[in-house]
Structure formats: structure tokens, C-alpha cells
Amino acid sequence: MSRPTVLVLAGGASNRFWPLRDKLFFELGAQSLLERHLRQLRGLGCERFIVVTRPDTVDAVQTLGRGAGAGLRVVVQNEPKGMADAVLAARESLDHDPIYVTQAHDVSESLHAEMLAAWDKRGSADGLVAAARVDSYFPGGYLMLDGDRVTSIVEKPGAGNEPSDLVNIVAHAFASPAALIGSLLQEMSTPGADDAYERAVSKLMAAGDFRAHVYEGRWQALKYPWHLLDVANMLLDLWTSGAESPGPDYEQREDGVFIGRDVRIMPGAHVVAPALVGHGSVIGHNALVRGSIVSPNCVVGFGSEVARSFLGAGVELHHNYIGDSVIDAGASLGWGATTANYRIDRRSVPSMVGGERIDTGREKLGLVLGADAKVGVNTSTMPGVKIGAGALIGASIKVTRDVPDNERVLDEETYGRY
């Protein structure tokens, strides 16, 4: 049976992902999340791909598409104006065949396999919507149901006002692209909140026959930078179980330990499952790596510990503790710098996003350090702190607040006050 055309929405600005770079191009193992997404759907029989992306990422997306063996067309969304605008940007590339709208930064084990199998058996249904069951409030869209039919998506209803326990996952199949485009055009002309896509789809649901596929497997939306830790943990589990591979050039030396080419693990060092060490990296004497992904060409120096963390390519550590942290490519920490990852009052760690203090829901969360940032010797960062790309943090400073990109911090006056 012919598979629907896959429409991948990849034009977002990733503002909530700061201080990390574009989430779709983060490499975990031998491939980026976007490449994994394309390969996964290609392996499920999908042949036609349209990727909607920003002007500055067109070349990167085309290169990834070729690497994934996916025949794709790249469409430019000139400004990140939301999902409705992204779909409309692709309308000239759509024909009469069904479409499958996805986001590559929603990472799952087997969601797409289940969705496509369910689509094959849909009968006369106009659409199929993926959903996950939750037992506590999730700040996203909820499905409203009438028996087996989905009648609308209620965006962020607020705790206590949820119409069901099913949250919307952006994996939506539509029998008629024309009907979707028409509804989107109508809603885009209506002033209101930035939920034109959900409103347009809800109108189609009210008039047609849309069904929900409840996905019971693991699923992780990559919305905030600390979500990368959950994605890394999921992939480590998939690699360990053999369900997926981190890449053809990784050797599995024991259950859950994957070592790349030209890796040097010095005497006294330990790599404890689950863990991946990328090509050309060095794990120094008496260092410990556990529950973590260390990307290619990193140096985990003498006596350092990396626990439940992600290190981007070319990161350098010098006798550091890195716990529950994300350190982006090219960043480094001087001798004795430490990431605190646990509040002594045992409350969950908060974080500032867009000027709003939000609860990460994580008991442990260390540092999120942007690309090419440098942290001086004996400096400490408090739980949940984010430091921007290119920032320079001096020695022996207690960093308790987020630091912007390219900031030079030589004292605690601004970024070290509680």
C-alpha cells in the first residue's frame, strides 16, 4: 500500500532551546535527529518527503536528505510563524495524495511504525492523530473525544480543565491535503492566538471523521534544552537493546557501552553502561563516564566524572564533575570547575525561559553550556543555570543566573547573586 507524503515541519527558531543550537541538527551517535527521522520513515516505506525549513538551513537539510537516502523536496519558511504557516509554505508541493505531518524533534521508539500501520487500516476515516496518555497536566494540546471520534484539539486548557487524558503529538495523517490547506487559509486570516493550525484541524475534526492512535511507547518532545538528556537516555536504551544502532563504526565492547574509532581510554578510567564515546575522544586517567553520550573528539581529563550528561563534539574537561548537564560543541571547563545538579532543599530544579520561571520537573539538572563557551578554574554553576554560546566565565565564580551569549563574566556582581 502506498505511503502518504511525509511533511516534516523544521522551520522553527528553537528559541526555547537556548543556549543550544538548532535541535534538529544535534548529533547523537552517528546521525542527527533529523537524519534519524528521515531514515526511520524511509525504512517504513515512505518515499516522498517535503521538509519545511528556514532559509539558513536549506543546504544542511538537503545534505542530510541525501545521506538518509530519502528523496525530498526542501521548502523555505521565510519566518518562523508557526505550524500553520509552515504547512502553507509547502502547499505548492502537495498533490492529492494523503500527507503525514511530523516534527523530527519529537523522538519516539516506534510511534511512526504504529501510526503508518494504523493509517493502512483506517477505512474511510479522514484523518489520524497520534496521542499520548498522561496522568498529570502537560502544557500542550489535549484531544476532545466523542466516542471513537476526535472532535477538536484544545490547546493548553490549564490544569483541571483537560477534556481528556490524551495529549496531542504532532504526527497527523490527512486523507485530503486540499481540505487541510483550505481550513488553514481560513484560520490564518482570523486574528487570535498563535494556534491557527490547531484551530484549522479542529474545524476539520468537527466536520469529518478523525481518529486517535494512542501511543503507549516512549516518546519525548524536544522543547527545552534539558529534554536533550531524556532523548539521549532513550537512544542509549534503544542502542543497548539492539532496536537501533548508534552507527556502523561503533564497537559494542559490553552491553550498553559503545566506543567509536580511535578512542583512547587511559588506565584507571571507566566507561559504565549505558554510554557512548565518540570517535577520537580521550577518557583520561581515573575518569568516569556513566549514563552519558560523549561526542567525537572530546577530552574527559584526569579525574573527571561525566554522569547522565551529553557532551558535544570537541568538548574539553579538566578534572571536573559534570552531572545531568548538556555541554555543547567546543565548550570547555577549567580545572576544578563543578556543575551542581541537586538542590539541597530537594525541590525540583527551575529554569528561566523567555523571562518566565518554569519548573523543569527534574530532581537533578546541572549546567546547560552553549557552544564554544569557556568556564574558568574552580568556578561553580548552580542547578539549572544556562550559559550562552561564546561566553567567558572567569575563575572561582559562583554562577547562579543565566548568562547571555558572548558575555564576559569576571565577577559575581550580576550573575552570582542568589
CSV table of C-alpha atoms in Angstrom, one decimal:
chain,number,residue,atom,x,y,z
A,1,MET,CA,0.0,0.0,0.0
A,2,SER,CA,1.3,3.5,-0.9
A,3,ARG,CA,2.6,5.5,2.0
A,4,PRO,CA,1.5,9.1,2.5
A,5,THR,CA,3.8,12.0,1.6
A,6,VAL,CA,5.7,12.9,4.7
A,7,LEU,CA,5.7,16.7,5.5
A,8,VAL,CA,8.4,17.5,8.1
A,9,LEU,CA,8.0,20.8,9.9
A,10,ALA,CA,11.5,22.0,10.6
A,11,GLY,CA,11.4,25.8,10.3
A,12,GLY,CA,11.1,26.8,13.9
A,13,ALA,CA,13.5,29.2,15.6
A,14,SER,CA,14.2,26.9,18.6
A,15,ASN,CA,14.1,30.0,20.9
A,16,ARG,CA,13.1,27.8,23.9
A,17,PHE,CA,16.1,25.6,23.2
A,18,TRP,CA,18.6,28.3,24.1
A,19,PRO,CA,21.6,28.3,24.7
A,20,LEU,CA,21.8,25.3,22.4
A,21,ARG,CA,21.8,25.5,18.6
A,22,ASP,CA,19.3,24.0,16.2
A,23,LYS,CA,17.8,21.0,17.8
A,24,LEU,CA,17.3,19.1,14.6
A,25,PHE,CA,21.0,19.0,13.8
A,26,PHE,CA,22.1,17.7,17.2
A,27,GLU,CA,24.1,14.6,16.5
A,28,LEU,CA,23.6,11.7,18.9
A,29,GLY,CA,25.7,8.8,17.8
A,30,ALA,CA,26.4,8.9,14.0
A,31,GLN,CA,23.4,10.9,13.0
A,32,SER,CA,21.4,14.0,13.7
A,33,LEU,CA,17.8,13.8,14.9
A,34,LEU,CA,16.6,15.0,11.5
A,35,GLU,CA,18.6,12.4,9.7
A,36,ARG,CA,17.3,9.7,12.1
A,37,HIS,CA,13.7,10.8,11.5
A,38,LEU,CA,14.1,10.6,7.7
A,39,ARG,CA,15.9,7.3,7.8
A,40,GLN,CA,13.2,5.8,10.1
A,41,LEU,CA,10.4,6.8,7.9
A,42,ARG,CA,12.3,5.8,4.8
A,43,GLY,CA,12.7,2.3,6.3
A,44,LEU,CA,8.9,2.2,6.9
A,45,GLY,CA,8.3,2.6,3.2
A,46,CYS,CA,7.8,6.3,2.8
A,47,GLU,CA,9.2,7.6,-0.5
A,48,ARG,CA,8.1,11.2,-0.8
A,49,PHE,CA,9.4,13.8,1.7
A,50,ILE,CA,8.8,17.5,2.0
A,51,VAL,CA,10.9,19.3,4.6
A,52,VAL,CA,9.9,22.9,5.6
A,53,THR,CA,12.9,24.7,6.9
A,54,ARG,CA,14.5,28.2,7.4
A,55,PRO,CA,16.5,29.9,4.7
A,56,ASP,CA,19.8,29.4,6.6
A,57,THR,CA,19.3,25.6,6.9
A,58,VAL,CA,18.3,24.7,3.4
A,59,ASP,CA,21.8,23.3,2.4
A,60,ALA,CA,22.1,21.4,5.6
A,61,VAL,CA,18.7,19.7,5.2
A,62,GLN,CA,19.4,18.8,1.6
A,63,THR,CA,22.7,17.2,2.6
A,64,LEU,CA,21.0,15.2,5.4
A,65,GLY,CA,18.3,14.1,3.0
A,66,ARG,CA,20.9,12.7,0.6
A,67,GLY,CA,22.7,11.0,3.5
A,68,ALA,CA,19.4,9.4,4.6
A,69,GLY,CA,18.7,8.1,1.2
A,70,ALA,CA,15.4,10.0,1.2
A,71,GLY,CA,14.1,11.7,-2.0
A,72,LEU,CA,13.0,15.0,-0.6
A,73,ARG,CA,11.9,18.5,-1.6
A,74,VAL,CA,13.0,21.4,0.6
A,75,VAL,CA,10.6,24.2,1.1
A,76,VAL,CA,11.6,27.5,2.7
A,77,GLN,CA,9.5,29.1,5.5
A,78,ASN,CA,10.9,32.7,5.4
A,79,GLU,CA,9.9,33.5,9.0
A,80,PRO,CA,9.1,31.2,11.9
A,81,LYS,CA,5.4,32.0,12.1
A,82,GLY,CA,4.1,28.7,13.4
A,83,MET,CA,2.9,25.4,12.2
A,84,ALA,CA,0.0,26.7,10.0
A,85,ASP,CA,2.3,29.0,8.1
A,86,ALA,CA,4.8,26.1,7.7
A,87,VAL,CA,2.2,23.8,6.1
A,88,LEU,CA,1.0,26.6,3.9
A,89,ALA,CA,4.6,27.2,2.7
A,90,ALA,CA,4.5,23.7,1.3
A,91,ARG,CA,1.1,23.9,-0.4
A,92,GLU,CA,2.5,24.2,-3.9
A,93,SER,CA,4.5,21.0,-3.4
A,94,LEU,CA,1.4,18.9,-2.3
A,95,ASP,CA,-0.8,16.9,-4.6
A,96,HIS,CA,-3.9,14.9,-4.0
A,97,ASP,CA,-2.1,12.1,-2.1
A,98,PRO,CA,-2.6,11.8,1.7
A,99,ILE,CA,0.0,13.6,3.9
A,100,TYR,CA,1.7,12.8,7.2
A,101,VAL,CA,2.6,15.9,9.2
A,102,THR,CA,5.5,15.3,11.6
A,103,GLN,CA,8.2,17.1,13.6
A,104,ALA,CA,11.7,15.5,13.8
A,105,HIS,CA,12.3,16.8,17.3
A,106,ASP,CA,9.5,14.6,18.7
A,107,VAL,CA,11.6,11.5,19.4
A,108,SER,CA,10.0,8.1,19.9
A,109,GLU,CA,10.7,4.4,19.8
A,110,SER,CA,8.0,3.1,17.4
A,111,LEU,CA,5.4,5.8,17.0
A,112,HIS,CA,5.7,6.2,13.2
A,113,ALA,CA,5.6,2.5,12.6
A,114,GLU,CA,2.4,2.2,14.6
A,115,MET,CA,0.8,5.3,13.0
A,116,LEU,CA,1.5,4.2,9.5
A,117,ALA,CA,0.2,0.7,10.2
A,118,ALA,CA,-3.0,2.3,11.7
A,119,TRP,CA,-3.3,4.5,8.7
A,120,ASP,CA,-3.3,1.5,6.4
A,121,LYS,CA,-6.3,0.1,8.4
A,122,ARG,CA,-8.2,3.4,8.7
A,123,GLY,CA,-11.0,2.5,6.4
A,124,SER,CA,-12.9,5.7,5.4
A,125,ALA,CA,-11.5,8.0,8.2
A,126,ASP,CA,-10.5,11.5,7.1
A,127,GLY,CA,-7.5,11.6,9.4
A,128,LEU,CA,-5.5,10.0,12.2
A,129,VAL,CA,-3.9,11.8,15.2
A,130,ALA,CA,-1.2,10.5,17.5
A,131,ALA,CA,-1.8,10.9,21.2
A,132,ALA,CA,-0.1,10.0,24.4
A,133,ARG,CA,-1.9,9.3,27.7
A,134,VAL,CA,-0.8,11.4,30.7
A,135,ASP,CA,-1.6,11.2,34.4
A,136,SER,CA,-0.6,14.8,35.2
A,137,TYR,CA,-1.0,18.2,33.5
A,138,PHE,CA,1.1,18.6,30.3
A,139,PRO,CA,1.4,22.2,28.8
A,140,GLY,CA,0.2,21.2,25.3
A,141,GLY,CA,-2.8,20.4,23.3
A,142,TYR,CA,-5.4,17.9,24.5
A,143,LEU,CA,-7.8,15.8,22.4
A,144,MET,CA,-11.5,16.2,22.8
A,145,LEU,CA,-13.4,13.0,22.1
A,146,ASP,CA,-16.9,11.9,21.1
A,147,GLY,CA,-16.8,8.2,21.4
A,148,ASP,CA,-14.1,7.0,19.0
A,149,ARG,CA,-14.0,10.3,17.1
A,150,VAL,CA,-11.6,13.2,17.8
A,151,THR,CA,-13.7,16.4,17.6
A,152,SER,CA,-11.1,19.0,18.4
A,153,ILE,CA,-7.7,19.9,19.9
A,154,VAL,CA,-7.8,22.1,23.0
A,155,GLU,CA,-4.6,24.0,23.3
A,156,LYS,CA,-3.2,24.4,26.8
A,157,PRO,CA,-6.5,24.2,28.7
A,158,GLY,CA,-4.9,24.6,32.1
A,159,ALA,CA,-4.6,22.1,35.0
A,160,GLY,CA,-8.1,20.8,36.0
A,161,ASN,CA,-9.7,21.8,32.6
A,162,GLU,CA,-8.3,18.9,30.5
A,163,PRO,CA,-11.0,17.5,28.2
A,164,SER,CA,-9.3,14.1,28.3
A,165,ASP,CA,-6.1,12.4,29.4
A,166,LEU,CA,-4.8,12.3,25.8
A,167,VAL,CA,-2.3,14.9,24.7
A,168,ASN,CA,-1.7,15.7,21.1
A,169,ILE,CA,1.6,14.5,19.4
A,170,VAL,CA,2.4,16.2,16.1
A,171,ALA,CA,2.1,13.1,14.0
A,172,HIS,CA,-1.1,13.7,12.0
A,173,ALA,CA,-2.2,11.9,8.8
A,174,PHE,CA,-4.7,13.6,6.5
A,175,ALA,CA,-6.6,12.0,3.6
A,176,SER,CA,-7.2,15.3,1.9
A,177,PRO,CA,-4.3,17.9,1.8
A,178,ALA,CA,-6.7,20.3,0.0
A,179,ALA,CA,-9.1,20.3,2.9
A,180,LEU,CA,-6.3,21.0,5.3
A,181,ILE,CA,-4.9,23.8,3.2
A,182,GLY,CA,-8.4,25.4,2.9
A,183,SER,CA,-9.0,25.3,6.6
A,184,LEU,CA,-5.5,26.7,7.3
A,185,LEU,CA,-6.0,29.6,4.9
A,186,GLN,CA,-9.3,30.5,6.6
A,187,GLU,CA,-7.8,30.4,10.1
A,188,MET,CA,-4.7,32.3,9.2
A,189,SER,CA,-6.9,35.2,8.1
A,190,THR,CA,-8.6,35.2,11.6
A,191,PRO,CA,-6.9,37.3,14.3
A,192,GLY,CA,-6.1,35.4,17.5
A,193,ALA,CA,-3.6,33.3,19.4
A,194,ASP,CA,-0.8,31.5,17.7
A,195,ASP,CA,-2.8,28.3,17.4
A,196,ALA,CA,-4.1,28.6,13.8
A,197,TYR,CA,-3.0,25.1,13.0
A,198,GLU,CA,-4.9,23.6,15.9
A,199,ARG,CA,-8.0,25.7,15.1
A,200,ALA,CA,-7.9,24.6,11.5
A,201,VAL,CA,-7.5,21.0,12.3
A,202,SER,CA,-10.3,21.2,14.9
A,203,LYS,CA,-12.7,22.5,12.3
A,204,LEU,CA,-11.9,19.6,10.1
A,205,MET,CA,-12.4,17.2,13.0
A,206,ALA,CA,-15.8,18.7,13.9
A,207,ALA,CA,-17.0,18.1,10.3
A,208,GLY,CA,-15.2,14.9,9.5
A,209,ASP,CA,-14.1,11.5,10.9
A,210,PHE,CA,-10.8,11.8,12.7
A,211,ARG,CA,-9.5,9.0,14.9
A,212,ALA,CA,-6.8,8.9,17.6
A,213,HIS,CA,-4.0,6.4,17.8
A,214,VAL,CA,-2.9,6.2,21.4
A,215,TYR,CA,0.8,5.6,21.6
A,216,GLU,CA,1.9,3.7,24.7
A,217,GLY,CA,5.6,3.6,23.9
A,218,ARG,CA,8.3,6.0,25.0
A,219,TRP,CA,8.0,9.5,23.5
A,220,GLN,CA,9.9,12.7,24.2
A,221,ALA,CA,9.2,16.1,22.8
A,222,LEU,CA,12.5,18.2,22.5
A,223,LYS,CA,11.2,21.5,23.6
A,224,TYR,CA,13.6,22.8,26.2
A,225,PRO,CA,17.4,22.2,26.4
A,226,TRP,CA,17.2,19.7,29.3
A,227,HIS,CA,14.9,17.5,27.2
A,228,LEU,CA,18.1,16.5,25.3
A,229,LEU,CA,19.1,14.5,28.3
A,230,ASP,CA,15.8,12.4,28.1
A,231,VAL,CA,16.3,11.9,24.3
A,232,ALA,CA,19.9,10.8,24.9
A,233,ASN,CA,18.7,8.3,27.6
A,234,MET,CA,16.1,6.9,25.2
A,235,LEU,CA,18.6,6.4,22.4
A,236,LEU,CA,21.1,4.8,24.8
A,237,ASP,CA,18.4,2.3,25.8
A,238,LEU,CA,17.5,1.6,22.1
A,239,TRP,CA,21.1,1.1,21.2
A,240,THR,CA,21.6,-1.2,24.2
A,241,SER,CA,18.6,-3.3,23.4
A,242,GLY,CA,19.6,-3.6,19.7
A,243,ALA,CA,16.5,-1.9,18.5
A,244,GLU,CA,18.7,0.7,16.8
A,245,SER,CA,22.4,1.3,16.2
A,246,PRO,CA,24.4,4.3,17.0
A,247,GLY,CA,26.3,3.9,13.7
A,248,PRO,CA,28.3,1.3,11.8
A,249,ASP,CA,31.7,2.5,13.2
A,250,TYR,CA,30.8,2.0,16.9
A,251,GLU,CA,32.1,-1.1,18.7
A,252,GLN,CA,29.9,-2.5,21.5
A,253,ARG,CA,32.5,-3.6,24.0
A,254,GLU,CA,30.0,-4.8,26.6
A,255,ASP,CA,26.2,-4.5,27.0
A,256,GLY,CA,25.4,-0.8,26.6
A,257,VAL,CA,28.9,0.6,26.1
A,258,PHE,CA,29.6,1.9,22.6
A,259,ILE,CA,33.1,3.0,21.6
A,260,GLY,CA,34.0,4.9,18.4
A,261,ARG,CA,37.2,4.8,16.3
A,262,ASP,CA,40.5,5.9,17.7
A,263,VAL,CA,39.2,6.3,21.2
A,264,ARG,CA,41.8,6.3,23.9
A,265,ILE,CA,40.7,5.1,27.4
A,266,MET,CA,43.6,5.6,29.8
A,267,PRO,CA,44.5,3.3,32.7
A,268,GLY,CA,42.2,3.7,35.7
A,269,ALA,CA,39.4,5.2,33.6
A,270,HIS,CA,35.9,3.6,33.5
A,271,VAL,CA,33.1,3.8,31.0
A,272,VAL,CA,29.9,2.4,32.6
A,273,ALA,CA,26.8,1.4,30.7
A,274,PRO,CA,24.8,2.9,29.2
A,275,ALA,CA,27.4,5.1,27.5
A,276,LEU,CA,28.7,6.1,24.1
A,277,VAL,CA,32.2,7.6,23.5
A,278,GLY,CA,32.6,9.2,20.0
A,279,HIS,CA,35.4,8.9,17.5
A,280,GLY,CA,38.8,10.3,18.5
A,281,SER,CA,37.8,11.1,22.1
A,282,VAL,CA,40.1,10.6,25.1
A,283,ILE,CA,39.0,9.4,28.5
A,284,GLY,CA,41.8,10.4,30.9
A,285,HIS,CA,43.3,8.6,33.8
A,286,ASN,CA,40.9,7.8,36.6
A,287,ALA,CA,38.0,9.5,34.8
A,288,LEU,CA,34.5,8.1,34.9
A,289,VAL,CA,31.8,8.2,32.2
A,290,ARG,CA,28.4,6.8,33.0
A,291,GLY,CA,24.9,7.1,31.6
A,292,SER,CA,26.2,9.6,29.1
A,293,ILE,CA,27.0,10.4,25.4
A,294,VAL,CA,30.4,11.8,24.7
A,295,SER,CA,30.6,13.1,21.1
A,296,PRO,CA,33.7,12.8,18.9
A,297,ASN,CA,37.0,14.5,19.7
A,298,CYS,CA,36.2,15.2,23.3
A,299,VAL,CA,38.8,15.2,26.1
A,300,VAL,CA,37.5,14.0,29.5
A,301,GLY,CA,40.5,14.9,31.5
A,302,PHE,CA,42.2,13.3,34.6
A,303,GLY,CA,39.8,12.5,37.4
A,304,SER,CA,36.7,14.0,35.7
A,305,GLU,CA,33.3,12.4,36.1
A,306,VAL,CA,30.5,12.7,33.5
A,307,ALA,CA,27.2,11.4,34.8
A,308,ARG,CA,23.9,11.3,32.9
A,309,SER,CA,25.1,14.1,30.6
A,310,PHE,CA,25.7,15.0,26.9
A,311,LEU,CA,29.0,16.4,25.6
A,312,GLY,CA,29.0,17.9,22.1
A,313,ALA,CA,31.9,17.4,19.7
A,314,GLY,CA,35.3,18.8,20.8
A,315,VAL,CA,34.4,19.5,24.5
A,316,GLU,CA,37.3,19.6,26.9
A,317,LEU,CA,37.1,18.8,30.6
A,318,HIS,CA,39.9,19.2,33.2
A,319,HIS,CA,39.2,17.4,36.5
A,320,ASN,CA,35.5,18.4,36.5
A,321,TYR,CA,32.2,17.0,37.8
A,322,ILE,CA,29.6,17.1,35.0
A,323,GLY,CA,26.2,15.8,36.3
A,324,ASP,CA,22.9,15.9,34.4
A,325,SER,CA,24.3,18.6,32.1
A,326,VAL,CA,24.4,19.4,28.4
A,327,ILE,CA,27.8,20.8,27.2
A,328,ASP,CA,27.6,22.0,23.6
A,329,ALA,CA,30.3,21.6,21.0
A,330,GLY,CA,33.7,23.3,21.5
A,331,ALA,CA,33.0,24.3,25.1
A,332,SER,CA,35.5,23.8,27.9
A,333,LEU,CA,35.7,23.8,31.7
A,334,GLY,CA,38.9,24.7,33.6
A,335,TRP,CA,40.5,22.6,36.3
A,336,GLY,CA,38.1,22.1,39.3
A,337,ALA,CA,35.0,23.7,37.7
A,338,THR,CA,31.9,21.9,39.0
A,339,THR,CA,28.3,21.7,38.0
A,340,ALA,CA,25.9,21.5,40.9
A,341,ASN,CA,22.9,19.4,39.9
A,342,TYR,CA,20.8,18.9,43.0
A,343,ARG,CA,19.0,21.4,45.2
A,344,ILE,CA,19.8,20.9,48.9
A,345,ASP,CA,16.1,21.6,49.7
A,346,ARG,CA,15.2,18.6,47.5
A,347,ARG,CA,12.8,20.6,45.4
A,348,SER,CA,12.7,20.2,41.6
A,349,VAL,CA,15.0,22.5,39.6
A,350,PRO,CA,13.5,25.6,38.0
A,351,SER,CA,14.8,27.4,34.9
A,352,MET,CA,14.2,30.8,33.2
A,353,VAL,CA,12.8,30.6,29.7
A,354,GLY,CA,11.8,33.7,27.8
A,355,GLY,CA,11.7,35.7,31.1
A,356,GLU,CA,9.4,33.1,32.8
A,357,ARG,CA,10.5,30.9,35.6
A,358,ILE,CA,9.3,27.4,34.9
A,359,ASP,CA,9.6,24.1,36.7
A,360,THR,CA,11.7,21.6,34.8
A,361,GLY,CA,10.2,18.8,36.7
A,362,ARG,CA,13.7,17.4,37.2
A,363,GLU,CA,15.1,16.5,40.6
A,364,LYS,CA,18.5,16.7,39.1
A,365,LEU,CA,19.6,19.2,36.5
A,366,GLY,CA,23.1,20.7,36.2
A,367,LEU,CA,24.5,23.1,33.6
A,368,VAL,CA,23.5,23.8,30.0
A,369,LEU,CA,26.6,25.3,28.4
A,370,GLY,CA,26.4,26.8,24.9
A,371,ALA,CA,28.9,26.1,22.1
A,372,ASP,CA,32.4,27.5,22.4
A,373,ALA,CA,31.8,28.9,25.9
A,374,LYS,CA,34.7,28.8,28.4
A,375,VAL,CA,34.4,28.3,32.2
A,376,GLY,CA,37.4,29.2,34.4
A,377,VAL,CA,39.1,27.1,37.0
A,378,ASN,CA,37.3,26.4,40.3
A,379,THR,CA,34.1,28.0,39.1
A,380,SER,CA,30.8,26.5,40.3
A,381,THR,CA,27.4,26.6,38.5
A,382,MET,CA,24.2,26.2,40.4
A,383,PRO,CA,21.4,23.7,39.3
A,384,GLY,CA,19.6,24.6,36.1
A,385,VAL,CA,21.9,27.5,35.1
A,386,LYS,CA,22.3,28.2,31.4
A,387,ILE,CA,25.4,29.9,29.9
A,388,GLY,CA,25.2,31.2,26.3
A,389,ALA,CA,27.4,30.3,23.4
A,390,GLY,CA,30.7,32.0,23.3
A,391,ALA,CA,30.5,33.3,26.9
A,392,LEU,CA,33.7,33.5,29.0
A,393,ILE,CA,33.3,32.9,32.7
A,394,GLY,CA,36.2,33.8,35.0
A,395,ALA,CA,37.8,31.8,37.8
A,396,SER,CA,36.4,31.0,41.2
A,397,ILE,CA,32.9,32.4,40.4
A,398,LYS,CA,29.6,31.0,41.7
A,399,VAL,CA,27.2,31.3,38.7
A,400,THR,CA,23.6,31.4,39.9
A,401,ARG,CA,21.8,33.1,37.0
A,402,ASP,CA,21.7,32.5,33.2
A,403,VAL,CA,24.5,34.2,31.3
A,404,PRO,CA,23.8,35.6,27.7
A,405,ASP,CA,25.7,34.6,24.6
A,406,ASN,CA,29.2,36.1,24.3
A,407,GLU,CA,29.0,37.6,27.8
A,408,ARG,CA,32.3,38.2,29.7
A,409,VAL,CA,31.9,37.4,33.4
A,410,LEU,CA,34.8,38.2,35.6
A,411,ASP,CA,33.0,38.7,39.0
A,412,GLU,CA,29.7,37.7,40.7
A,413,GLU,CA,28.1,41.1,40.7
A,414,THR,CA,25.4,40.3,38.1
A,415,TYR,CA,25.4,36.5,37.6
A,416,GLY,CA,26.4,35.3,41.1
A,417,ARG,CA,23.7,36.8,43.3
A,418,TYR,CA,21.1,34.5,44.8
